[in-house]
Short mmCIF file of C-alpha atoms and ligand atoms in Angstrom, two decimals:
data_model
loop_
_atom_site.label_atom_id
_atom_site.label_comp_id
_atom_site.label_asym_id
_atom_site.label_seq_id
_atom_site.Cartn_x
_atom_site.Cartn_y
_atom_site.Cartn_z
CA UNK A 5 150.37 68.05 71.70
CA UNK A 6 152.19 71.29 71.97
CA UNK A 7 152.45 72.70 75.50
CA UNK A 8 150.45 75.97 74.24
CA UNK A 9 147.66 73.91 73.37
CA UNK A 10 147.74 71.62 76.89
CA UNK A 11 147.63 75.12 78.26
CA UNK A 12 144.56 76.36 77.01
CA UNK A 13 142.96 72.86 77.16
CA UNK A 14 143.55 73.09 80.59
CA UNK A 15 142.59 76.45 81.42
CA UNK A 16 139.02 75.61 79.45
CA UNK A 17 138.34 72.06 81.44
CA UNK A 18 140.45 72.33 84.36
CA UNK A 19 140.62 69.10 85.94
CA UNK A 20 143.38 69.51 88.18
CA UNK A 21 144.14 72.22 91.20
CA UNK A 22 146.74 74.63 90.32
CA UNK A 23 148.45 74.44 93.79
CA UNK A 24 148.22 70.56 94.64
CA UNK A 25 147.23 68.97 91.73
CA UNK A 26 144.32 66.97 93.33
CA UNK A 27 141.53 66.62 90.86
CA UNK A 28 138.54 69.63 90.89
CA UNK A 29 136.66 71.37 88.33
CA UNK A 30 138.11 74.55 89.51
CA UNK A 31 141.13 76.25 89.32
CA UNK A 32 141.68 75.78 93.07
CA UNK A 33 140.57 72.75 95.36
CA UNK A 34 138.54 73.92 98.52
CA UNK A 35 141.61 73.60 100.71
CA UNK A 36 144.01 75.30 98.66
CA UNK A 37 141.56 78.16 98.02
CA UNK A 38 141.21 78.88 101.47
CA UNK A 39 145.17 79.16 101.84
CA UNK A 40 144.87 82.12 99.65
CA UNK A 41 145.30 85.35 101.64
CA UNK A 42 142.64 87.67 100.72
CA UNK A 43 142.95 91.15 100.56
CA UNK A 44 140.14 93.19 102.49
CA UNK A 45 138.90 96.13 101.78
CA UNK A 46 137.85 97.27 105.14
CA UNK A 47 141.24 96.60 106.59
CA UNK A 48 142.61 98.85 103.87
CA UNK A 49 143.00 102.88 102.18
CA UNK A 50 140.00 102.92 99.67
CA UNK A 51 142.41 104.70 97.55
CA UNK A 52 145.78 103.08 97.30
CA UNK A 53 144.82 99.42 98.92
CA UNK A 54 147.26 99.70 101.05
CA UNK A 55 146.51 96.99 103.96
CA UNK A 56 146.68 98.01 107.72
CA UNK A 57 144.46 101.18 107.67
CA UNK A 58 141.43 100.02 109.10
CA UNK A 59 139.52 101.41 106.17
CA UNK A 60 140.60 104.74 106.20
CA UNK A 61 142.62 106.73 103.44
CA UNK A 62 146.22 106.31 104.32
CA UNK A 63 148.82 109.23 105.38
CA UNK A 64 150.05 109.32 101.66
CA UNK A 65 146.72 109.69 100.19
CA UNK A 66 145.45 112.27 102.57
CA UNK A 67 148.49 114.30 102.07
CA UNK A 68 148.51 114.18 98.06
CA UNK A 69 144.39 112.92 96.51
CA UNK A 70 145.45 110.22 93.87
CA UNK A 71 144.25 109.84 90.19
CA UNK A 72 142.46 107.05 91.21
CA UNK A 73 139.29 107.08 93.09
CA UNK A 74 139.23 103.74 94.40
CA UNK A 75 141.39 100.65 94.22
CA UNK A 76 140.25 96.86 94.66
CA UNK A 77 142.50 93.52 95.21
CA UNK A 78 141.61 89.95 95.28
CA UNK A 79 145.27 89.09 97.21
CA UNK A 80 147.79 90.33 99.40
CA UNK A 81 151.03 89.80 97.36
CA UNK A 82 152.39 86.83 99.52
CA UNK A 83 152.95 83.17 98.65
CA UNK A 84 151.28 81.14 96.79
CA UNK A 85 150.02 84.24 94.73
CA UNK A 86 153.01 85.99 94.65
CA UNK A 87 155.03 82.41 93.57
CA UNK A 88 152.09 82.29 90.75
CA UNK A 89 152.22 85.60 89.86
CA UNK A 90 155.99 85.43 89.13
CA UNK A 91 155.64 82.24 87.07
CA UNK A 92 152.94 83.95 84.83
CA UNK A 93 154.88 86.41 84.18
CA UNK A 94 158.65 85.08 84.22
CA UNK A 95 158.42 81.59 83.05
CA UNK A 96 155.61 82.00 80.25
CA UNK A 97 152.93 80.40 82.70
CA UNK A 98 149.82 82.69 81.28
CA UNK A 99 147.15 80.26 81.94
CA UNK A 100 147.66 80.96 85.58
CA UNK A 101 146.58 83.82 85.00
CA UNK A 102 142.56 84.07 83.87
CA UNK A 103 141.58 81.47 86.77
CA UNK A 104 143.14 84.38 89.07
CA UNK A 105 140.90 86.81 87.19
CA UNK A 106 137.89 85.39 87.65
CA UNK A 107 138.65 85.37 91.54
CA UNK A 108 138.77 89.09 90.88
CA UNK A 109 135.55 88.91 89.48
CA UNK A 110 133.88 87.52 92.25
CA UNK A 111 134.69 90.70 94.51
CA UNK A 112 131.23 92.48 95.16
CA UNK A 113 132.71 95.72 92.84
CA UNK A 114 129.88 98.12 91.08
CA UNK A 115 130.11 97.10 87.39
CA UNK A 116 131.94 99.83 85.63
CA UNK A 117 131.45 101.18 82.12
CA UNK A 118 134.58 100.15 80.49
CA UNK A 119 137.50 97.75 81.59
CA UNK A 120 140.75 98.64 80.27
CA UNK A 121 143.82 96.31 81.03
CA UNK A 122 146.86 98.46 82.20
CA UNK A 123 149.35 98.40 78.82
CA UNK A 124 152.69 97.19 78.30
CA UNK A 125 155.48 99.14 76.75
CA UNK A 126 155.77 97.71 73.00
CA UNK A 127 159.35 96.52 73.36
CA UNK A 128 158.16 94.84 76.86
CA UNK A 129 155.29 93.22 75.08
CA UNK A 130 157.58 91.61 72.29
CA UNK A 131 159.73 90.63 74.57
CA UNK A 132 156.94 88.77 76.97
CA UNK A 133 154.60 88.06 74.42
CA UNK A 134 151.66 88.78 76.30
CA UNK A 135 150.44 91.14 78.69
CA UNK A 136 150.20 90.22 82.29
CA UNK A 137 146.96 92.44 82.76
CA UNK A 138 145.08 91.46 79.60
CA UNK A 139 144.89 87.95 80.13
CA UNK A 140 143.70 88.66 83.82
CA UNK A 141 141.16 91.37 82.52
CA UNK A 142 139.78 88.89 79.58
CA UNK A 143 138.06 86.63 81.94
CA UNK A 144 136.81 90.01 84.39
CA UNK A 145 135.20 91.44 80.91
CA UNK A 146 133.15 87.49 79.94
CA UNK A 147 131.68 87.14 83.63
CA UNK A 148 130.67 90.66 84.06
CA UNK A 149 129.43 91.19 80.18
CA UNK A 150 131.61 94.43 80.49
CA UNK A 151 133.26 95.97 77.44
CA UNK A 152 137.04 95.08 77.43
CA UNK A 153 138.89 98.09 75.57
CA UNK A 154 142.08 97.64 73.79
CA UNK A 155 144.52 99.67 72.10
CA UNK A 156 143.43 103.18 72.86
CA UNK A 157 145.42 102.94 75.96
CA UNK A 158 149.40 102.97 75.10
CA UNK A 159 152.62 102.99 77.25
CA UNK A 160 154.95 105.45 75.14
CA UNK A 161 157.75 105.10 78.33
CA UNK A 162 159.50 101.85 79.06
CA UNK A 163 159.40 102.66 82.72
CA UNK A 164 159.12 98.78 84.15
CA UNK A 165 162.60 98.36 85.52
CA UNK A 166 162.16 101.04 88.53
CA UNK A 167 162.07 98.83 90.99
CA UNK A 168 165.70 100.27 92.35
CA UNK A 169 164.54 104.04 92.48
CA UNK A 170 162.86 105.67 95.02
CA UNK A 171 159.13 106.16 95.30
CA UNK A 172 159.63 110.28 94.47
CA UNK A 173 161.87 108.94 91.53
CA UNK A 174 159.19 106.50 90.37
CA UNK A 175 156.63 109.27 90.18
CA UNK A 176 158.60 111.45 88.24
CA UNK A 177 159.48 108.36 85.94
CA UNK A 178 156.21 108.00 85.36
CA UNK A 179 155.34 111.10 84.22
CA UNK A 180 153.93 110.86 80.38
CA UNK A 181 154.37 107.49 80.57
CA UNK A 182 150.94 107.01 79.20
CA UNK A 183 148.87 108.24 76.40
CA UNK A 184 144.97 107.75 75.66
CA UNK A 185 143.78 108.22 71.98
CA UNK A 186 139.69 108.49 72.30
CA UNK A 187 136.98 110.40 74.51
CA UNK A 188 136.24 108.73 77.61
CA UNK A 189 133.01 111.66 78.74
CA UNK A 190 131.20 110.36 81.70
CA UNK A 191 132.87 107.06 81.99
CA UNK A 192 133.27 104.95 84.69
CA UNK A 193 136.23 102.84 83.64
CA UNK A 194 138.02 100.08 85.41
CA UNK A 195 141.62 99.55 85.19
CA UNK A 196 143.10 96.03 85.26
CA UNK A 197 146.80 95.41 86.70
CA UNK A 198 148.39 92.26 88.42
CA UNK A 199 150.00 93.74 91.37
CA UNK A 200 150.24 97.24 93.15
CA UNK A 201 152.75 98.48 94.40
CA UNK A 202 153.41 102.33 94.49
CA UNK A 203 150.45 102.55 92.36
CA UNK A 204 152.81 104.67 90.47
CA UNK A 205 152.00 103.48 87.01
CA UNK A 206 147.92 102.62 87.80
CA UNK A 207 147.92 106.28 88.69
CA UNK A 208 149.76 107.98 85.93
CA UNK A 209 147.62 105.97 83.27
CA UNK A 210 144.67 107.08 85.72
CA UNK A 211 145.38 110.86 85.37
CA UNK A 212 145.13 110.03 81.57
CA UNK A 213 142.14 108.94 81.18
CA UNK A 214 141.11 111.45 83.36
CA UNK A 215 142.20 113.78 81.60
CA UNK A 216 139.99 111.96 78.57
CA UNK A 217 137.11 112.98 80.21
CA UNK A 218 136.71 109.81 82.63
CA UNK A 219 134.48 110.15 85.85
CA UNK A 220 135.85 107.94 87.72
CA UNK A 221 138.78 105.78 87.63
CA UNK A 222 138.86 102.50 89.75
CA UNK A 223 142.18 100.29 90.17
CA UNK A 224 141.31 96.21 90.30
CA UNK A 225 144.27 94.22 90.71
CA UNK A 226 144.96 90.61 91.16
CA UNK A 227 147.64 91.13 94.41
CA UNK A 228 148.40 94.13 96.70
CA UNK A 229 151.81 94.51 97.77
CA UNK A 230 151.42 95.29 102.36
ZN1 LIG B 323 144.61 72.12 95.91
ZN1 LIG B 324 146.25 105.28 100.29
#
């Protein structure tokens, strides 16, 4: 059997723990799940998720108010997740991914109106062959029965290799980096993403669909960087 096909087998019946390999119907045994560090929201800026605020908005939000109205992780981005994370992503290890969605899931998070999975550039997404943020959002849309939109959303910047600017630099990067074709009026939507960072990108594709006529604009991400 082809390794795609082992994948999803194993992502539908998952026998085995990702981190150990010991045998459990779930993704993660007991033991290894309770290695995970979680992120928590009281500990962190409501806005930006940035850990070590004791709940409060952080300097950065304060000084500037962000697109985004809220922001929600399942993880600080530390090992295992981060080691996880990376294989998803760099080694063609998707299946990794929706079992760390539905983690997401399980946060206590008011059910928005509309998910929408933060896009990849096109020449990014040939490249990968699948984006990072769908496949977490997929599983996020089935246990919450929440409409998972695609397509209306669209990078027109390739604007992922940033990492060596500077936080002004990757704001200005980021600028138009994102178009939305469709009326969002009223909506509550929910914006899917694997890790934060800067928030740079979550928050330029925020101001867009802001600007579409969204209410409110919440950021739910597998890992936040501390
Ligand atoms: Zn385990
Ligand atoms: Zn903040």
């Amino acid at each position: 059997m082809s390794n795609f096909f082992s994948s999803i087998l194993n992502y539908i019946t998952p026998c085995q723990c990702i981190l150990c390999g010991s045998a459990c119907q779930k993704a993660f045994c007991p033991p290894c799940l309770a290695t995970l560090v979680r992120w928590q929201a009281t500990e962190s800026c409501p806005c930006c998720a940035i850990p070590n605020t004791q709940g409060h908005r952080c300097g950065q939000c304060l000084k500037a108010s962000p697109a985004l109205d809220k922001s929600y992780a399942a993880f600080i981005y530390t090992d295992p997740v981060a080691s996880l994370i990376q294989a998803a992503k760099f080694a063609q290890q998707w299946t990794l991914l929706p079992p760390l969605g539905q983690i997401l899931a399980e946060l206590p998070l008011t059910r928005p109106d509309v998910l929408i999975a933060l896009p990849l550039h096109a020449a990014r997404l040939r490249e990968r062959g699948f984006n990072q943020a769908l496949e977490i959002a997929r599983p996020i849309a089935e246990k919450l029965n929440i409409q998972l939109e695609m397509g209306r959303l669209t990078r027109q910047k390739n604007t992922e290799h940033q990492a060596r600017l500077s936080a002004n630099a990757r704001w200005q990067n980021m600028r138009n980096a994102f178009h939305y074709a469709g009326d969002l009026s009223g909506a509550r939507v929910a914006l899917i993403d694997d890790v934060m960072t800067s928030g740079a990108s979550l928050n330029a594709a925020a101001n867009v669909l802001k600007a579409a006529g969204a209410r409110e604009v919440e950021a739910w991400v597998l890992a936040r960087t501390a």
